[in-house]
PDB file of C-alpha atoms and ligand atoms in Angstrom:
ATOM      1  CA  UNK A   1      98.796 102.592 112.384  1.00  0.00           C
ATOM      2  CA  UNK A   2      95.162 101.042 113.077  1.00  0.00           C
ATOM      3  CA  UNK A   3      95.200  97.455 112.672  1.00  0.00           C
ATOM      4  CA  UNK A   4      91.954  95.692 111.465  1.00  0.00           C
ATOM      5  CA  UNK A   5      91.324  92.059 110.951  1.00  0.00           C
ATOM      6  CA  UNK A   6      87.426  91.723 109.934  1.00  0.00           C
ATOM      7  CA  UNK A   7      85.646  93.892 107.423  1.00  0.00           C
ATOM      8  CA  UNK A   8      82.984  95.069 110.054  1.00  0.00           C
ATOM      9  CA  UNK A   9      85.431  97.076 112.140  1.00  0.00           C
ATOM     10  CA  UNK A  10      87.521  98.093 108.676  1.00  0.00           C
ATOM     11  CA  UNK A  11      83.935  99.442 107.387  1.00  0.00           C
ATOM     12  CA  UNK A  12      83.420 101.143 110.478  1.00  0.00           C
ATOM     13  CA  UNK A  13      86.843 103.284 110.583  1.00  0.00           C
ATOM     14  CA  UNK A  14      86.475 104.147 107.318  1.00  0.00           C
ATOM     15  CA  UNK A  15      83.583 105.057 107.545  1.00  0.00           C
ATOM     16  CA  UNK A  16      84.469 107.748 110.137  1.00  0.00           C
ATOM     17  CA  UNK A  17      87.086 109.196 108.099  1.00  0.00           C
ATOM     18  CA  UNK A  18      85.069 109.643 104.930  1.00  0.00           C
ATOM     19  CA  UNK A  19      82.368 111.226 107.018  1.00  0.00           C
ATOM     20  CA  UNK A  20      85.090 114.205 107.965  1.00  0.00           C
ATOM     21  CA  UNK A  21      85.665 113.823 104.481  1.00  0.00           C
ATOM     22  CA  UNK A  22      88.990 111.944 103.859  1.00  0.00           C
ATOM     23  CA  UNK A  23      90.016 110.599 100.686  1.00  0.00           C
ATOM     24  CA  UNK A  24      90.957 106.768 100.902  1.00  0.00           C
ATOM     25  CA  UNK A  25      94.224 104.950  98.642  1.00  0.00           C
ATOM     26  CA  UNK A  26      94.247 101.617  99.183  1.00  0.00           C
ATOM     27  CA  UNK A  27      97.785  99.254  98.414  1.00  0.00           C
ATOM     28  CA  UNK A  28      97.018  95.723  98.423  1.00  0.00           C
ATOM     29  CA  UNK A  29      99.772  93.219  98.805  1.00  0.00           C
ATOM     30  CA  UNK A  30     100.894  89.611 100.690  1.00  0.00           C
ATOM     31  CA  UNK A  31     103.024  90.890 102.961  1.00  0.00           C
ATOM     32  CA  UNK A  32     106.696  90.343 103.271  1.00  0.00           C
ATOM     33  CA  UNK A  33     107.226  93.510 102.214  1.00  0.00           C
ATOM     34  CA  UNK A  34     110.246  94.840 100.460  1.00  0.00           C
ATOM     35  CA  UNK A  35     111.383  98.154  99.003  1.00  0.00           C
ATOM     36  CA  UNK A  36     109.251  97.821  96.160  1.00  0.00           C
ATOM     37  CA  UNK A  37     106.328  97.810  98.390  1.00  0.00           C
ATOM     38  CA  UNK A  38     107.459 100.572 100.638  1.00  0.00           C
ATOM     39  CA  UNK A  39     107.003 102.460  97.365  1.00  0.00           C
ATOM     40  CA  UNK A  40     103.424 101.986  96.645  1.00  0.00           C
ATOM     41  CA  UNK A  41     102.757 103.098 100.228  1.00  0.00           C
ATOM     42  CA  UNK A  42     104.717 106.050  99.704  1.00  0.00           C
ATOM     43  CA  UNK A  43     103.019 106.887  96.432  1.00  0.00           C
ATOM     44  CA  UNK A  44      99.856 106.523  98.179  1.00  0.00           C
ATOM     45  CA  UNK A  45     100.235 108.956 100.610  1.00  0.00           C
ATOM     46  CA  UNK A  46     101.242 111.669  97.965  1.00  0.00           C
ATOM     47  CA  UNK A  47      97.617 110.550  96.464  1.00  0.00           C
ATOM     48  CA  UNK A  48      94.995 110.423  99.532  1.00  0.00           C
ATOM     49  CA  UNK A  49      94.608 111.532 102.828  1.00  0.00           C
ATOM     50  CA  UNK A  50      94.195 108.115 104.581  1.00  0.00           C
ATOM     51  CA  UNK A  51      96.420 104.928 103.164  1.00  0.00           C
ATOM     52  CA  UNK A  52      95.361 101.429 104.117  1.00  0.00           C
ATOM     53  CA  UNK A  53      96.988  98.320 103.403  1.00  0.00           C
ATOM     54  CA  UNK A  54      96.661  94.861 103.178  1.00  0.00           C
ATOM     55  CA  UNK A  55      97.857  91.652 103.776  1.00  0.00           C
ATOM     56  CA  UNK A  56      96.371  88.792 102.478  1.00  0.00           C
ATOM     57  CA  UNK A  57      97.797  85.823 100.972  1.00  0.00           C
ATOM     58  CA  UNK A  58      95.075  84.928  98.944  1.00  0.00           C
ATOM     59  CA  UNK A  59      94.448  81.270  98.744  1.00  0.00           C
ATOM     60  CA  UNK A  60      92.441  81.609  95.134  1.00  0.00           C
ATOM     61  CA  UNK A  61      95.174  83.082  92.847  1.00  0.00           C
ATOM     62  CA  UNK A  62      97.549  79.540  93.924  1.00  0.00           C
ATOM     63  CA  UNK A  63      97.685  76.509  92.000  1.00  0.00           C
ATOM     64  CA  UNK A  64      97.257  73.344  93.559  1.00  0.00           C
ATOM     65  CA  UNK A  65     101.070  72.612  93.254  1.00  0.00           C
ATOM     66  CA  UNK A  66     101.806  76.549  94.121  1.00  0.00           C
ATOM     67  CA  UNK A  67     103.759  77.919  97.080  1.00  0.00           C
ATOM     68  CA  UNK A  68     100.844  79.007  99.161  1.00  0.00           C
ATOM     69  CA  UNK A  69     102.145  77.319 102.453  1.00  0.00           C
ATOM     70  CA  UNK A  70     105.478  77.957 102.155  1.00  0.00           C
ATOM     71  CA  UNK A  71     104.627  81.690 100.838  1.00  0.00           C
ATOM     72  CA  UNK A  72     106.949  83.971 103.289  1.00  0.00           C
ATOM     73  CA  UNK A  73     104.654  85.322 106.257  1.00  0.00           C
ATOM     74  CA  UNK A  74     106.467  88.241 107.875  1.00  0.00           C
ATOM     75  CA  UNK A  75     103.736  90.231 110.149  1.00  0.00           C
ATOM     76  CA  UNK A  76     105.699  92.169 112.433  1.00  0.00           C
ATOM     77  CA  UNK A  77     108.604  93.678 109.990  1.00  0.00           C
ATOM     78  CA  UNK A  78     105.882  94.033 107.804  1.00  0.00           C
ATOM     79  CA  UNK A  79     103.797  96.354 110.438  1.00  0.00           C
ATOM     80  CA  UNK A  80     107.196  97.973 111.207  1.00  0.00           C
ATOM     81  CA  UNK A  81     107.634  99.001 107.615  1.00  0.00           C
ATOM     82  CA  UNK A  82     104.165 100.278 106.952  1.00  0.00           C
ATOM     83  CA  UNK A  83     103.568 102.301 109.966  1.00  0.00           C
ATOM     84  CA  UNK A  84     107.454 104.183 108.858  1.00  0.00           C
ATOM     85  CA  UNK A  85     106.277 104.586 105.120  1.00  0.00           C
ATOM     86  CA  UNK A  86     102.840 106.638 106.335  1.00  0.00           C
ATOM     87  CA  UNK A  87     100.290 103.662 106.182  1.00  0.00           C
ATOM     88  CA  UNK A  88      97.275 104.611 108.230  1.00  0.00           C
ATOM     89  CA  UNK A  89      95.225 101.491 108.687  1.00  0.00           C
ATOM     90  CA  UNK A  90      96.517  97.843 107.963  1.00  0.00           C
ATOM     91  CA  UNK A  91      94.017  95.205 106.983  1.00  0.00           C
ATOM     92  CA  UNK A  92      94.746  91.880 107.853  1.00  0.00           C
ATOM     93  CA  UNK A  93      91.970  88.982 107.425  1.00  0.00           C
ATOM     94  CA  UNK A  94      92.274  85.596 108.229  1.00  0.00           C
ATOM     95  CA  UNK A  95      91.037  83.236 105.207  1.00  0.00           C
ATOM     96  CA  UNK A  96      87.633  82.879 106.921  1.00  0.00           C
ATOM     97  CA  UNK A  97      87.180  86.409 106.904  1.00  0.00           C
ATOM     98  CA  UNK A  98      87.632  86.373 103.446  1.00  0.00           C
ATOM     99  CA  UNK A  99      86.403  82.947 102.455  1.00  0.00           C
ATOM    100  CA  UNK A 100      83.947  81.733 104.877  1.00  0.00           C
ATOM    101  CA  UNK A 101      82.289  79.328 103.148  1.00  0.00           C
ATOM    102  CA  UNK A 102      85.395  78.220 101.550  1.00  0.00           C
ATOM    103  CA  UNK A 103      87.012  78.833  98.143  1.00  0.00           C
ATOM    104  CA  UNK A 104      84.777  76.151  96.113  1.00  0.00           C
ATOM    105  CA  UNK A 105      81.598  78.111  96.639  1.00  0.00           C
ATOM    106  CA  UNK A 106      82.565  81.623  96.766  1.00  0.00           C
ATOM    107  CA  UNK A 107      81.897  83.706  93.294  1.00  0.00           C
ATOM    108  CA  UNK A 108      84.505  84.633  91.030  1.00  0.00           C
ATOM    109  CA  UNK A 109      84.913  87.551  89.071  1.00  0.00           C
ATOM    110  CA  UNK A 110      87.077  86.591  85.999  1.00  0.00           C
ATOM    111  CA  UNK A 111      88.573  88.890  83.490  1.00  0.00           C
ATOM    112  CA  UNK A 112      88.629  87.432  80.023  1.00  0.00           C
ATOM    113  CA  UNK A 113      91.217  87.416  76.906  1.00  0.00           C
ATOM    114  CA  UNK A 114      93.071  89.562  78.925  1.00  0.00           C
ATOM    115  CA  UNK A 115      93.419  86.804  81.785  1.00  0.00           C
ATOM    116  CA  UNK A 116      94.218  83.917  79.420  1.00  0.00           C
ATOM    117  CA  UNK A 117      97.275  84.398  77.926  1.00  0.00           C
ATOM    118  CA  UNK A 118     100.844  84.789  79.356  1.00  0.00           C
ATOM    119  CA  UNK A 119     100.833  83.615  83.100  1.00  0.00           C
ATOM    120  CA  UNK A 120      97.132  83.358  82.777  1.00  0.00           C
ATOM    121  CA  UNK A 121      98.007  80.603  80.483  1.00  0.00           C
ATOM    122  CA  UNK A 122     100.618  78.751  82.561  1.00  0.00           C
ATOM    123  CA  UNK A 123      98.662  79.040  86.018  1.00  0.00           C
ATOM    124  CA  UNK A 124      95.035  78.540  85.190  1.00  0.00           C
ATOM    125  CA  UNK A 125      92.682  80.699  87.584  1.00  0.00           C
ATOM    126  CA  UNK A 126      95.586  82.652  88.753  1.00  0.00           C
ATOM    127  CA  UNK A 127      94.163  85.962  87.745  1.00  0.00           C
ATOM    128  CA  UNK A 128      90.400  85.224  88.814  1.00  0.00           C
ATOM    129  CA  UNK A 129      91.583  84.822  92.033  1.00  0.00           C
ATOM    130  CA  UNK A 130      93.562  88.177  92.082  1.00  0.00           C
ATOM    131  CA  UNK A 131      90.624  89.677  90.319  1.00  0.00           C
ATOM    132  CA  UNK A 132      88.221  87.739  92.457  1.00  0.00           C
ATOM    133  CA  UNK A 133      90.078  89.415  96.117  1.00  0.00           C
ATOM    134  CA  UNK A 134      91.208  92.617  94.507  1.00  0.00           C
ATOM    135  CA  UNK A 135      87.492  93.124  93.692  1.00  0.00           C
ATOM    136  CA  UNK A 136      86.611  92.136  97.122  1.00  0.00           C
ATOM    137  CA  UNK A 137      89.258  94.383  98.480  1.00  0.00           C
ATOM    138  CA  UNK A 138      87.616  97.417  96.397  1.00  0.00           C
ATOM    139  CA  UNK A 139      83.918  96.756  97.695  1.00  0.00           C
ATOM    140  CA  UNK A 140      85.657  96.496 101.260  1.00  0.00           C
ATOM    141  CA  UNK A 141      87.531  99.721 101.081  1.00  0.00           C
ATOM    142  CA  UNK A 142      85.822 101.908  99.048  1.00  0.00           C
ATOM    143  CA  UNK A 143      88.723 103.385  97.951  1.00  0.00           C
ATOM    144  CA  UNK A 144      89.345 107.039  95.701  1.00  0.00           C
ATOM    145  CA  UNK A 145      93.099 105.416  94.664  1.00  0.00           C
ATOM    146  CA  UNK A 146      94.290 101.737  94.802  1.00  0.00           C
ATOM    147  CA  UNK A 147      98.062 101.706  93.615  1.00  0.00           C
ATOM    148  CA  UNK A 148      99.757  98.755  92.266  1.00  0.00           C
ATOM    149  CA  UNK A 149     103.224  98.132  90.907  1.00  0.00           C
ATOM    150  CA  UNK A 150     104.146  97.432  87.355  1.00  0.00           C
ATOM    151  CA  UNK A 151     106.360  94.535  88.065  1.00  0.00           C
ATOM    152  CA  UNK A 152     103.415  92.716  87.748  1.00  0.00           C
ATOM    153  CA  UNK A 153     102.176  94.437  84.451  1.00  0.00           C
ATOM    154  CA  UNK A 154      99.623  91.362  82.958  1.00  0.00           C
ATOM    155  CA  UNK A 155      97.750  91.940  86.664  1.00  0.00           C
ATOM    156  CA  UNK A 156      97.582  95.347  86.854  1.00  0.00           C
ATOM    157  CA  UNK A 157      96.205  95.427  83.280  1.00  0.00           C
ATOM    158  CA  UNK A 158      93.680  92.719  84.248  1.00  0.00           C
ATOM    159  CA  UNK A 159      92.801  94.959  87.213  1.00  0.00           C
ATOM    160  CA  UNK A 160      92.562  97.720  84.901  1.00  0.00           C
ATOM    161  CA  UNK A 161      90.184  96.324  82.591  1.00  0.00           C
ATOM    162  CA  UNK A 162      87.975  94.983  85.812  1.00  0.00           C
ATOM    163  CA  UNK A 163      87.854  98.129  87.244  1.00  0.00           C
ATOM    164  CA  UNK A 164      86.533 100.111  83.989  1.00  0.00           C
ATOM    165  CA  UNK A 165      84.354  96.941  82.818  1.00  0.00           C
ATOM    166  CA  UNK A 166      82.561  96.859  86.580  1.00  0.00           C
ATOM    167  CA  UNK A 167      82.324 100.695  87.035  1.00  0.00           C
ATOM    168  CA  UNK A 168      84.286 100.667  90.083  1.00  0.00           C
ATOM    169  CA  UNK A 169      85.784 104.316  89.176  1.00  0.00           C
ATOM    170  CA  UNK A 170      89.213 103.943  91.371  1.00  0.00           C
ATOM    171  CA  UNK A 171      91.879 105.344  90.254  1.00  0.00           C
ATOM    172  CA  UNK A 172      94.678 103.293  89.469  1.00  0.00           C
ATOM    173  CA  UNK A 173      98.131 104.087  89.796  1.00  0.00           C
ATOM    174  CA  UNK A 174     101.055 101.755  88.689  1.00  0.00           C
ATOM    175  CA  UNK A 175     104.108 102.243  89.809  1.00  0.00           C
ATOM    176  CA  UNK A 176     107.344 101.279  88.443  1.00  0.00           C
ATOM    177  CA  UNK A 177     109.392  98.120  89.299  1.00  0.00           C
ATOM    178  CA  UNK A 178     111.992  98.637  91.926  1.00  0.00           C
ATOM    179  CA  UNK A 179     115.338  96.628  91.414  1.00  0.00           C
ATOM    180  CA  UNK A 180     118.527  95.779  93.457  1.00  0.00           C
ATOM    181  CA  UNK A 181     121.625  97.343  92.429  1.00  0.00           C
ATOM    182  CA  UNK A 182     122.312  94.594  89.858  1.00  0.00           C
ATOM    183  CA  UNK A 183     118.795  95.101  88.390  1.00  0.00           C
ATOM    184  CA  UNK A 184     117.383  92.102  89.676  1.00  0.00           C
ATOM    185  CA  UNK A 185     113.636  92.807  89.888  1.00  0.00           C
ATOM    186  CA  UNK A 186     112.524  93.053  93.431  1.00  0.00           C
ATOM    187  CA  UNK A 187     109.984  90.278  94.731  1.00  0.00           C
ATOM    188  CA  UNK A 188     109.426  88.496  97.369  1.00  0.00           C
ATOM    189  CA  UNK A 189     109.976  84.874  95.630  1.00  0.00           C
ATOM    190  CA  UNK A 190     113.936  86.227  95.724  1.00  0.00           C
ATOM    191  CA  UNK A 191     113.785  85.078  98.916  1.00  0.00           C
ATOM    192  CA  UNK A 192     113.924  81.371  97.392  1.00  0.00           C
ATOM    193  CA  UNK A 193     116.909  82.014  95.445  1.00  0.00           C
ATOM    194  CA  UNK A 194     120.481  80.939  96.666  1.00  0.00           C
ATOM    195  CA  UNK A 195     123.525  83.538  95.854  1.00  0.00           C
ATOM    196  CA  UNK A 196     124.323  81.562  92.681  1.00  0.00           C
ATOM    197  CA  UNK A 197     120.527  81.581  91.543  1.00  0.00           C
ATOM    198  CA  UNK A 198     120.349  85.056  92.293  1.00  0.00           C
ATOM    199  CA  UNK A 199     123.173  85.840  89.822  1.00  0.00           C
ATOM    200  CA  UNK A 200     121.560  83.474  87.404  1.00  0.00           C
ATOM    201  CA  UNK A 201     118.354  85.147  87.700  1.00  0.00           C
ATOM    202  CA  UNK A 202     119.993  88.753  86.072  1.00  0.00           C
ATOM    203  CA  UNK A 203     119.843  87.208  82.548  1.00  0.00           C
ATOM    204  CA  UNK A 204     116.362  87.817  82.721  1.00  0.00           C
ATOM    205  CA  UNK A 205     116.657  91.959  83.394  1.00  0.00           C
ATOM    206  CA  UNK A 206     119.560  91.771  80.806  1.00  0.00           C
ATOM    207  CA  UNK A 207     117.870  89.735  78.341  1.00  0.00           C
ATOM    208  CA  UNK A 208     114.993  92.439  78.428  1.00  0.00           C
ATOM    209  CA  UNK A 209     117.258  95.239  78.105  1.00  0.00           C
ATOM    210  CA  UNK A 210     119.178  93.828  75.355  1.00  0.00           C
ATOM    211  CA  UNK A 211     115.853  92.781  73.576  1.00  0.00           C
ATOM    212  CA  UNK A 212     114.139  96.072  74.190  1.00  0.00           C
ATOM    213  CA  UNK A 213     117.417  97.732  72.453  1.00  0.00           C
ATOM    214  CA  UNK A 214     117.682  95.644  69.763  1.00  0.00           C
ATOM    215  CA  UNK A 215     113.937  96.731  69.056  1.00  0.00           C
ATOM    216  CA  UNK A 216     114.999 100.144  69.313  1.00  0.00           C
ATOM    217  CA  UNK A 217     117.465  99.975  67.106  1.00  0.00           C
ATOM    218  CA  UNK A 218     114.320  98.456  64.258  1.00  0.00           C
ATOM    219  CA  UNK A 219     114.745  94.391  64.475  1.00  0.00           C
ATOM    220  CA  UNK A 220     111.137  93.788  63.771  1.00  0.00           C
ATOM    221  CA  UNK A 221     111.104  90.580  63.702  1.00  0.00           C
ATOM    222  CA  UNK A 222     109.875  89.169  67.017  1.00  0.00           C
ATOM    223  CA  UNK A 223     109.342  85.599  67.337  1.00  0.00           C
ATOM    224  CA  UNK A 224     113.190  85.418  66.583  1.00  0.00           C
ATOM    225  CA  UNK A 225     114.171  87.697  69.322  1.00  0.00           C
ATOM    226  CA  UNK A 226     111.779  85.948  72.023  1.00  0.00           C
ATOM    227  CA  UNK A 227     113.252  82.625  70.647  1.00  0.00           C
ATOM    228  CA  UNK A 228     117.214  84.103  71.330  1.00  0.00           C
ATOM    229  CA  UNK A 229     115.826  85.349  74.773  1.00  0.00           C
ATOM    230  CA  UNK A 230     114.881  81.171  75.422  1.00  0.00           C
ATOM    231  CA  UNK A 231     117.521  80.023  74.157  1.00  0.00           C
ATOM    232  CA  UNK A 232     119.904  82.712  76.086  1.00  0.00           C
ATOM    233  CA  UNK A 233     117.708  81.619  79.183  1.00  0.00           C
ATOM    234  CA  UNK A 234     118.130  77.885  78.974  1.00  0.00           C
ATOM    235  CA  UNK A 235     122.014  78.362  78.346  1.00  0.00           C
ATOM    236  CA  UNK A 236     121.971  79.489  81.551  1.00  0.00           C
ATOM    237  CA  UNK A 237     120.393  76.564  83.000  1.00  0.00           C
ATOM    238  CA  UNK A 238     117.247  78.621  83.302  1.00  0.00           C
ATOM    239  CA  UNK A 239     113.713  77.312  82.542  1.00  0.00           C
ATOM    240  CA  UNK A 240     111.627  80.169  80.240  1.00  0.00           C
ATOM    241  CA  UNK A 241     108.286  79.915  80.634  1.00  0.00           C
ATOM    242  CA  UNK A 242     107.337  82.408  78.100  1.00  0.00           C
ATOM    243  CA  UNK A 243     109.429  85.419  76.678  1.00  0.00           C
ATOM    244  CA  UNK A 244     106.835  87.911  74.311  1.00  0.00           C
ATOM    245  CA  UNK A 245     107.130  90.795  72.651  1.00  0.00           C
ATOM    246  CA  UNK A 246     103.453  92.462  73.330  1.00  0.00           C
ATOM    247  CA  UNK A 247     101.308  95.169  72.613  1.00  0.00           C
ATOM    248  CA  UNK A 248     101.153  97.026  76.296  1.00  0.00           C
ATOM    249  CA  UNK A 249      97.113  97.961  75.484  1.00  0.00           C
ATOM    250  CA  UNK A 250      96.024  94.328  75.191  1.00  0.00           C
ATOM    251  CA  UNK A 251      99.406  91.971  75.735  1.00  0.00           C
ATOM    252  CA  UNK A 252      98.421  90.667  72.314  1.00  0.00           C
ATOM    253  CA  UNK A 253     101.678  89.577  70.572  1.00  0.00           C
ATOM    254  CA  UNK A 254     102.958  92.950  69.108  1.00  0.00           C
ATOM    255  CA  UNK A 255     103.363  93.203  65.269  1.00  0.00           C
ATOM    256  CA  UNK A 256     105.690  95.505  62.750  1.00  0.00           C
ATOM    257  CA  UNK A 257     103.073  98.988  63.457  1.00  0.00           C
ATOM    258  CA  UNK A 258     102.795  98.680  66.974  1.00  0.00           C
ATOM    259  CA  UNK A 259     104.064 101.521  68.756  1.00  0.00           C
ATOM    260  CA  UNK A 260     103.952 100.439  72.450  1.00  0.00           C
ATOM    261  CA  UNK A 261     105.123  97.772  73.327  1.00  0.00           C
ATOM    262  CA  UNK A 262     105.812  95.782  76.441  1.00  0.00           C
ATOM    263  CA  UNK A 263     108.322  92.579  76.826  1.00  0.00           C
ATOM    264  CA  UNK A 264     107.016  90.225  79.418  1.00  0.00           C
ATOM    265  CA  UNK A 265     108.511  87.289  80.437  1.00  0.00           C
ATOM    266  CA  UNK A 266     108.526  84.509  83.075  1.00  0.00           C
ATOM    267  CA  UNK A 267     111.399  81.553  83.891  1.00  0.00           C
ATOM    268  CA  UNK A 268     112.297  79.613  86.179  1.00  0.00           C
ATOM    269  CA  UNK A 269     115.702  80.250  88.054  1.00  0.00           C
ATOM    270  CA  UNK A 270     115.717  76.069  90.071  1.00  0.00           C
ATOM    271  CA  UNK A 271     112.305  75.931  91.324  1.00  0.00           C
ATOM    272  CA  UNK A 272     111.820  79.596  91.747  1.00  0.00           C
ATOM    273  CA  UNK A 273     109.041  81.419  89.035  1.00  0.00           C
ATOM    274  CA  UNK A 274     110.271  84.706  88.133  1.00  0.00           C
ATOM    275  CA  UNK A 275     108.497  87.212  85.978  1.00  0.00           C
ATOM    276  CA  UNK A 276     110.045  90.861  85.015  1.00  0.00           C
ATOM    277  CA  UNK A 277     109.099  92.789  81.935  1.00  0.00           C
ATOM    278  CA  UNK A 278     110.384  96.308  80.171  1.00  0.00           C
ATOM    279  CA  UNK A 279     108.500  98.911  78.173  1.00  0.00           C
ATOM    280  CA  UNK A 280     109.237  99.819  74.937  1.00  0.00           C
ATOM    281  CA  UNK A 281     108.073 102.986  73.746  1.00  0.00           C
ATOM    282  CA  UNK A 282     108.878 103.720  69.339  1.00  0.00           C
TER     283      UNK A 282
HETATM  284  O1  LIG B 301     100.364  91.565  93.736  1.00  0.00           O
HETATM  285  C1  LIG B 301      99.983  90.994  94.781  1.00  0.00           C
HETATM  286  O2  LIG B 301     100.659  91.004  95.817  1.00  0.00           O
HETATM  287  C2  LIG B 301      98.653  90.246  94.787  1.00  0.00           C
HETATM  288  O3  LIG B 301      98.424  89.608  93.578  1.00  0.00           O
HETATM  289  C3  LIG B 301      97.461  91.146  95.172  1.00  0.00           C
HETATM  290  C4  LIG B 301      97.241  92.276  94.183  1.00  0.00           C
HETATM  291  C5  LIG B 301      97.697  91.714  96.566  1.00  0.00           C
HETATM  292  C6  LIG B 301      96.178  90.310  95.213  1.00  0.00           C
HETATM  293  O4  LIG B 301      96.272  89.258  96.109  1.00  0.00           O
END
């Protein structure tokens, strides 16, 4: 695997294999990479002939009282697992490459409605600054694919919508959340969690599953349902954030007609911000 740290010698590889006429999928991540990442590699080799990768943690999508510094930095098990799951080129800037004038005067490329509500609405900017590097990322890369996984549904949607509204014409692929044995969503903030937390943090895959059945089975009326799912969540000494039943088109709160839906939710297991969400399909 080529490694590449500054988007002059990133441009200039690539731009020797799409000369001999490679196609390009691109998986963007933070790094400390887990199963679920190893994944989106793996689809993206099944999609293009060259996969690159990167790691950034990307100052702009933190809040100020976020956990960018103690966000888990894991370079070389991260390399290890790339180069085994077929990644072909690994970019890796430094903030300055990225930012080097700084955050506070760099543009930002901002997504609306679709950014504002959900965690858009509980960490304010959060998804200009995905939309802000991912964009970056694309202009960088070039890419024919860029795969993402579903786990995080409200970004790839807000990705989605950014890549049809500015014309980028990538094809996006999400992939579908990968879980631990008990169900617990993947993610690299499990690596806050403490054994006990971790078993806490399963009412939030079984609330979803219960919820998603109990739609299934015609309970139409949602704002009850999301307001058991709280009240479930803070019998468990858990702190919900937000628990919705939405449309999966927009992630407009779903009513009676709506035929695809999507549960999203986000809580806090002690200090630890966990989001999951399930699909429902009628
Ligand atoms: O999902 C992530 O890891 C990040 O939000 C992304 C897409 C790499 C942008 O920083």
């Amino acid at each position: 695997m080529k490694i590449c740290h500054q988007v002059s010698e990133l441009r200039k590889l690539l731009g020797c294999y799409r000369r001999d006429g490679k196609s390009i999928a691109l998986v963007p991540t933070m790094g400390n990479l887990h199963s679920g990442h190893v994944r989106l590699v793996e689809k993206a080799v099944g999609l293009a002939d060259i996969v690159v990768s990167s790691i950034f943690v990307n100052p702009m999508q933190f809040g100020r009282n976020e956990d960018l510094d103690k966000y888990p930095r894991t370079p070389d098990a991260d390399i290890e697992k790339l180069t085994a799951a077929g990644c072909g080129v690994l970019f890796a800037p430094p903030a300055s490459e990225m930012y080097p004038l700084g955050l506070d005067e760099h543009t930002v490329v901002s997504v609306p409605a679709i950014s504002d509500r959900h965690c858009g609405a509980s960490r304010p900017g959060h998804f200009d600054g995905v939309a802000t590097v991912v964009s970056k990322l694309f202009n960088i890369v070039q890419p024919d694919h860029a795969v993402f996984g579903l786990k995080d549904y409200q970004q790839f949607k807000v990705i989605s919508k950014m890549n049809a509204d500015l014309c980028f014409g990538i094809e996006l692929t999400g992939v579908a959340t990968e879980r631990d044995a008990n169900g617990l969503a993947l993610s690299s903030r499990n690596g806050y969690l403490s054994a006990e937390e971790k078993q806490t943090a399963l009412t939030i895959i079984q609330t979803l599953r219960q919820t998603a059945e109990s739609i299934r089975n015609g309970e139409r009326n949602y704002t009850a349902l999301e307001q058991q799912a709280k009240t479930l969540f803070e019998s468990r000494q858990m702190r919900p954030d937000y628990f919705t039943v939405c449309r999966a088109d927009t992630l407009a709160p779903a009513v009676a007609d709506d035929k695809n839906l999507v549960i999203l939710t986000a809580a806090y297991v002690g200090t630890t911000r966990l989001i999951d969400n399930i699909e429902v399909n009628l």
